[in-house]
XYZ file of N, CA and C in Angstrom:
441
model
N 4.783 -31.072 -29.188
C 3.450 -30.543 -29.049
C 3.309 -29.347 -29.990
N 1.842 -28.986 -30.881
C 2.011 -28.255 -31.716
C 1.704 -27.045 -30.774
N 1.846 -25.744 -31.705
C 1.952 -24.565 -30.961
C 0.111 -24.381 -30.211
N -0.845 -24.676 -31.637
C -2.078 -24.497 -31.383
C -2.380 -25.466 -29.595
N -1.838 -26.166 -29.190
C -2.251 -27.071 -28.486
C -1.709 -26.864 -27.077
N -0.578 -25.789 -27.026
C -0.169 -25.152 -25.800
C -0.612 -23.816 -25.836
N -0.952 -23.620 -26.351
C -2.203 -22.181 -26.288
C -3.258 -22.438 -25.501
N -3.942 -23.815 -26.460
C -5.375 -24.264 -25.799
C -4.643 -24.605 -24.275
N -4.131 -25.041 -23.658
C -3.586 -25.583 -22.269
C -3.392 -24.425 -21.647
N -2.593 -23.218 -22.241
C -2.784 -22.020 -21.611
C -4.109 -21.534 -21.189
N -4.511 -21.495 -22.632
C -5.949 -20.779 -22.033
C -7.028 -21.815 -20.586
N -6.954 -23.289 -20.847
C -7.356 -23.873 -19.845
C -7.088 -23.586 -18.524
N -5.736 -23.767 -18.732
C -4.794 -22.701 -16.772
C -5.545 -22.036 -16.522
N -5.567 -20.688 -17.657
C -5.676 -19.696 -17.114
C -7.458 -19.506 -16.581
N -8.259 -20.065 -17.445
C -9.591 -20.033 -17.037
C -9.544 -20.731 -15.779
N -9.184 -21.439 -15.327
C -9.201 -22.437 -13.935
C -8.734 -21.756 -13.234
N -8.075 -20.560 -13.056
C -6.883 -20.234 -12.208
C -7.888 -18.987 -11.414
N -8.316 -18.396 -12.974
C -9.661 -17.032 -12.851
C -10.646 -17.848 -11.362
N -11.534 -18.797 -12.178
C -12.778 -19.510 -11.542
C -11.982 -19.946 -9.905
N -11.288 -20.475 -9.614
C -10.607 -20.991 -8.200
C -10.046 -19.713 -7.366
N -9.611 -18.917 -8.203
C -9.230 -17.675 -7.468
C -10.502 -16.749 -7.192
N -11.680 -17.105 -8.204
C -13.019 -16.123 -7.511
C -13.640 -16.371 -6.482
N -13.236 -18.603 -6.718
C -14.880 -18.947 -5.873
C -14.041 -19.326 -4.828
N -12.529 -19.178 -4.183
C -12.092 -19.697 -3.154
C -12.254 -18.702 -2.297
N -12.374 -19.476 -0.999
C -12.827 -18.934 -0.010
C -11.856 -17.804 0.600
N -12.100 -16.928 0.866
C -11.408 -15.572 1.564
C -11.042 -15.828 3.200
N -9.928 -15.110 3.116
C -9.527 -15.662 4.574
C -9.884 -15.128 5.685
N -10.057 -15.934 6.704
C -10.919 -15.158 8.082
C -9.813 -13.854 8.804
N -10.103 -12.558 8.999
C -9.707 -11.663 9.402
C -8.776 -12.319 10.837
N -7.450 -11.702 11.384
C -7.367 -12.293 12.691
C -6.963 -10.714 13.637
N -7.014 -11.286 14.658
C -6.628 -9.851 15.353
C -4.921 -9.915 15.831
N -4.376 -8.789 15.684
C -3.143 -8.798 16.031
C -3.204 -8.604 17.316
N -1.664 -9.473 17.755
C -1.296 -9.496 18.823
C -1.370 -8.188 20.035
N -1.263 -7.991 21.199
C -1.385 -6.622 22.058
C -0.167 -6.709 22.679
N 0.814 -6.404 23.289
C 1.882 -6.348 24.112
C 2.067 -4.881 24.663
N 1.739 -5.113 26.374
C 1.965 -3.851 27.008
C 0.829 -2.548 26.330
N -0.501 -2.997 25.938
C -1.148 -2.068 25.488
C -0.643 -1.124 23.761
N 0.394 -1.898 23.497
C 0.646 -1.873 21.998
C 0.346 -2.615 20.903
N -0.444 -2.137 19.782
C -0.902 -3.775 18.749
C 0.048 -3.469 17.656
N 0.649 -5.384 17.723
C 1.912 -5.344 17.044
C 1.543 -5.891 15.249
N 1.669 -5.085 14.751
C 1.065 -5.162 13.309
C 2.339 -6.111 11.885
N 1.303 -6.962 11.280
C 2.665 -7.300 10.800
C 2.345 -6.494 9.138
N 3.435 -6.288 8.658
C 3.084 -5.298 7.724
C 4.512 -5.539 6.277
N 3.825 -5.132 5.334
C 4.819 -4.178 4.350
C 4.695 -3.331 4.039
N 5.707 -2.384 3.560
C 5.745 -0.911 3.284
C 6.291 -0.681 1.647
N 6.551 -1.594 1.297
C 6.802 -1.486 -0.177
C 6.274 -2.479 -0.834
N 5.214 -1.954 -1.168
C 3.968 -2.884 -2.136
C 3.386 -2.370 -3.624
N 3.958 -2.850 -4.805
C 3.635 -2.010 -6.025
C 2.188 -2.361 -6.633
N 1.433 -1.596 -6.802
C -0.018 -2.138 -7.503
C -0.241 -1.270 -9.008
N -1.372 -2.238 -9.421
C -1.712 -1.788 -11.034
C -2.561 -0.461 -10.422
N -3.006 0.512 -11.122
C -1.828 0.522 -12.058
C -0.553 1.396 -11.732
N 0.264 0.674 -12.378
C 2.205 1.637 -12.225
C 2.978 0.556 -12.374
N 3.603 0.262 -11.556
C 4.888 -0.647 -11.296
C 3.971 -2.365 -10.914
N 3.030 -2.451 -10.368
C 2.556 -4.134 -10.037
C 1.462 -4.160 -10.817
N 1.430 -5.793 -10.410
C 0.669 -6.097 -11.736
C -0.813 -6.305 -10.976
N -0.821 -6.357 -9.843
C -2.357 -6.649 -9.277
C -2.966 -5.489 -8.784
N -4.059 -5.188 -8.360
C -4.897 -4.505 -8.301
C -4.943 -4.062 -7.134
N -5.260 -2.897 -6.459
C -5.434 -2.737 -5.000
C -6.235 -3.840 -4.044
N -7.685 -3.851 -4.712
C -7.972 -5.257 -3.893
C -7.690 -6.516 -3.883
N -6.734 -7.054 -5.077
C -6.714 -8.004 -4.940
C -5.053 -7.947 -3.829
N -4.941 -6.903 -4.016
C -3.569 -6.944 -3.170
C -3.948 -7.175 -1.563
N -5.241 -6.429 -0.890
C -5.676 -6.532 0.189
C -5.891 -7.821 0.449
N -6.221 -8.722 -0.733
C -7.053 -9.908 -0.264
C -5.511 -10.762 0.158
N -4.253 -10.703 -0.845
C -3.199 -11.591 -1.065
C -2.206 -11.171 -0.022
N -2.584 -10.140 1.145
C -2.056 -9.847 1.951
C -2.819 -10.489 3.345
N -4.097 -10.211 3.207
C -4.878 -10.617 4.192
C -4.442 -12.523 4.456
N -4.176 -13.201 3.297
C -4.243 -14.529 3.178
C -2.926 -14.883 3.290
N -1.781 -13.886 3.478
C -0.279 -13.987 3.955
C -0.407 -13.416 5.457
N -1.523 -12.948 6.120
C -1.548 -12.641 7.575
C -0.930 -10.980 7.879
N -1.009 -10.488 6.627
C -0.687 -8.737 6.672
C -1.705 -8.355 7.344
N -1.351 -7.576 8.614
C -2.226 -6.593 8.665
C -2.334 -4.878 8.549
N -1.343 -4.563 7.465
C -0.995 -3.378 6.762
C -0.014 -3.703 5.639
N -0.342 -2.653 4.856
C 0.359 -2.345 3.923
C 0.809 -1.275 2.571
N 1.887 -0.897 2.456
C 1.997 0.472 1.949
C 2.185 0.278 0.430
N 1.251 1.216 -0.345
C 1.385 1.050 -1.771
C 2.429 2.176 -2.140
N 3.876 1.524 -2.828
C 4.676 2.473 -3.018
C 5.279 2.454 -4.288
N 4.282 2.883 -5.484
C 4.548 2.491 -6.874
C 5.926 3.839 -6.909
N 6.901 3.832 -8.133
C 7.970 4.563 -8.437
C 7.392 5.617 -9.089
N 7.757 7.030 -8.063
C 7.535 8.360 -7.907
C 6.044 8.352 -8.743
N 5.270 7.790 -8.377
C 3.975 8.239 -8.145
C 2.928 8.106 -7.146
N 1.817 8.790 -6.624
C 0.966 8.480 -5.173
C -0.335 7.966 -5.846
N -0.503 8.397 -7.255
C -2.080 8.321 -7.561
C -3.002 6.827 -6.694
N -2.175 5.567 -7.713
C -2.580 4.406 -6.850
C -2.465 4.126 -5.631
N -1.657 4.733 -4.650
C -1.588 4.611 -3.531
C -2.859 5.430 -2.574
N -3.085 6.450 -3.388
C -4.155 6.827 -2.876
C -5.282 6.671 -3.037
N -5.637 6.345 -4.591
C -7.042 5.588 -4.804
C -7.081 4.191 -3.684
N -6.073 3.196 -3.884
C -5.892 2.343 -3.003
C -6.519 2.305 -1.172
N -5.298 3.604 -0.503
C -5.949 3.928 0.193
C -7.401 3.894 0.886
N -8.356 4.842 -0.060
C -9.255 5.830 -0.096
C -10.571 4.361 -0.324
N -10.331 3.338 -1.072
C -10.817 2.229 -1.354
C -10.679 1.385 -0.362
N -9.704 1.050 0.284
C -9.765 0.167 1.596
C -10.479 0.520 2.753
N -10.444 2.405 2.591
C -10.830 2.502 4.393
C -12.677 2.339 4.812
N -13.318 1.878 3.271
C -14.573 0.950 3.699
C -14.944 -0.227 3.033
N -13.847 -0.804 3.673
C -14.359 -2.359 3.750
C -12.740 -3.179 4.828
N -13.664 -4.191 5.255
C -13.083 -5.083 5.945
C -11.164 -5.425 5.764
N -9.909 -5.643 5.992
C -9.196 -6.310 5.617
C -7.632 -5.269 5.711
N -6.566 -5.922 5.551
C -5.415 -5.399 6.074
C -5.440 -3.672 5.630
N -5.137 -2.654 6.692
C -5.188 -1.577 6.450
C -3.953 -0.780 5.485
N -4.437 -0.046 4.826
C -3.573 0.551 2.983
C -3.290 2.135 3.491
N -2.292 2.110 3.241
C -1.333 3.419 3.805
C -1.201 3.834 1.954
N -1.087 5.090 1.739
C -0.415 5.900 0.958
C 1.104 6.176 0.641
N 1.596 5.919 -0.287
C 3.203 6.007 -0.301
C 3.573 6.423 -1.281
N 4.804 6.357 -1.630
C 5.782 6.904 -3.008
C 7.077 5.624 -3.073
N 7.886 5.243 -3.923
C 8.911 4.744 -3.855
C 9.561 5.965 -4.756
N 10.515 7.107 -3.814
C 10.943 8.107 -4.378
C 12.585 7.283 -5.302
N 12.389 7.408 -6.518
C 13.851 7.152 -7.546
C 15.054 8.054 -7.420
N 15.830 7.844 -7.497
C 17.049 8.998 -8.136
C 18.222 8.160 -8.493
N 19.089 8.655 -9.544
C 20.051 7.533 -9.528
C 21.211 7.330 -8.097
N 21.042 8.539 -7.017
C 22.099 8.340 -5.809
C 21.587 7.512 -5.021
N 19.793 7.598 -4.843
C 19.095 6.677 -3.510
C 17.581 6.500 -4.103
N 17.389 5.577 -3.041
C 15.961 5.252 -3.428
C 15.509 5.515 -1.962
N 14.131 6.413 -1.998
C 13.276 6.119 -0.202
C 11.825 5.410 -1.081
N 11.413 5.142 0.159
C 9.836 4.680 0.115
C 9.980 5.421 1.480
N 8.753 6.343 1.380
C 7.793 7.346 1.800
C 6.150 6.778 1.713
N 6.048 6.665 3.378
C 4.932 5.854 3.752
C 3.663 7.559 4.806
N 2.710 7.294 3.739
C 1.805 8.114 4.388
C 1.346 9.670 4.074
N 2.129 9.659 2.776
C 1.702 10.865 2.035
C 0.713 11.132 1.292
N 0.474 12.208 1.129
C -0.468 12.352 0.048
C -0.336 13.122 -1.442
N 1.176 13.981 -1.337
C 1.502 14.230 -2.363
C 2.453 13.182 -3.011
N 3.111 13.669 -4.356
C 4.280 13.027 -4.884
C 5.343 13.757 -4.389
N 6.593 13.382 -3.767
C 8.040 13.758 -3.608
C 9.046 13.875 -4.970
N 9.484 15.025 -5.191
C 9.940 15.282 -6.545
C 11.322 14.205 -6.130
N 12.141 13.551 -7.049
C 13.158 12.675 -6.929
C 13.842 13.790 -7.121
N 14.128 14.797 -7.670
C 14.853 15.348 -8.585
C 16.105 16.590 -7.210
N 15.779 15.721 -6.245
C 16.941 16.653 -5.161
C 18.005 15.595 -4.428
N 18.240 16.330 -3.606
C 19.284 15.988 -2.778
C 18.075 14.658 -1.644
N 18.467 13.534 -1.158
C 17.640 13.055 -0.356
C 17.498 13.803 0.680
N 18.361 14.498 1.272
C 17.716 15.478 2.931
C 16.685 16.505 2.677
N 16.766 16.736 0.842
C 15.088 18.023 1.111
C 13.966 17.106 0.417
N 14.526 15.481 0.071
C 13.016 14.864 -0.160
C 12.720 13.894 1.377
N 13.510 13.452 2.047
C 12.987 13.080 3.081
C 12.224 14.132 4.001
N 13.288 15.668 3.790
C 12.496 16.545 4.588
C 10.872 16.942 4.369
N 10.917 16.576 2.589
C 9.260 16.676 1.969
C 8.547 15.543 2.422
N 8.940 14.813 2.579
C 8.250 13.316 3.102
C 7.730 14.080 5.136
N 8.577 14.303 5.216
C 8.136 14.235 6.936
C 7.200 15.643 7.194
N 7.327 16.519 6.073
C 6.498 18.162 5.903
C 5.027 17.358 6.227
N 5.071 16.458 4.897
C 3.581 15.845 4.563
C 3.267 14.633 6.057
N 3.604 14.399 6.930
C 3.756 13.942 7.487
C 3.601 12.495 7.927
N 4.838 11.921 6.618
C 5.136 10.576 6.452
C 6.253 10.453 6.914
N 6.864 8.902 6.536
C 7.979 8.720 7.237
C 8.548 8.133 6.157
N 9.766 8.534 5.930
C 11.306 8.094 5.213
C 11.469 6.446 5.776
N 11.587 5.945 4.622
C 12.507 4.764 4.870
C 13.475 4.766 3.616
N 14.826 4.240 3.929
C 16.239 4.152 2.911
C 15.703 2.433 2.684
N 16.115 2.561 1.237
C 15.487 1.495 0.236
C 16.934 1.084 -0.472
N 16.678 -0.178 -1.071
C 18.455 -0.692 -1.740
C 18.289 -1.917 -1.634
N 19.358 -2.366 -2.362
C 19.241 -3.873 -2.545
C 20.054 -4.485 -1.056
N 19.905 -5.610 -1.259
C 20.421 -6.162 -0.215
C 21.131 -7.085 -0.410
């Protein structure tokens, strides 16, 4: 196949992919479960969006969460809050899984994701005075790593 002719096929995908992903239907909201007067949320806490570290967009992240049955989720691009907070600040009017503020704090000893801040956590310490900055602002530490 010549090169010109998997281009054109690209570009076909990709226009089809645009048009089906605009005009398909959005998924119906559901309510989470209650147990003992607690609502049990299903969630992620490490979610990267454009712009920084992911490649999709805050809303389209709401929508691709909503249609995986999220009903939260934390934007935690690497040691920055900006998108997490535009993100945020953008979800809390309109419909669909609720967007927490975060950090995925770097260092070469550890990694946290810090859910619920509003500043940035400097990487540049010991983890007990950036978790302690995480819980000042009054978020919560989670220890991050491969698995």
């Amino acid at each position: 196949m010549k090169m010109q002719s998997l281009r054109g096929l690209g570009a076909c995908v990709a226009v089809f992919g645009v048009l089906f992903g605009t005009f398909a239907p959005r998924p119906t909201p559901h309510a989470p479960p209650r147990v003992d007067g607690y609502w049990i949320l299903a969630g992620d806490f490490h979610v990267h969006a454009f712009p920084g570290d992911g490649s999709l967009l805050p809303s389209s992240l709401r929508d691709e969460a909503a249609r995986t049955g999220l009903d939260v989720f934390a934007v935690t691009n690497h040691n920055q809050v900006f998108t997490a907070r535009f993100a945020a600040r953008q979800s809390a009017a309109s419909e669909g899984p609720i967007v927490l503020p975060g950090e995925e704090i770097t260092n070469p000893d550890y990694h946290l994701i810090a859910v619920g801040i509003a500043r940035k956590v400097d990487g540049n310490q010991p983890a007990a005075r950036a978790i302690a900055d995480v819980h000042r602002q009054g978020g919560v530490a989670i220890a991050a790593g491969d698995l």
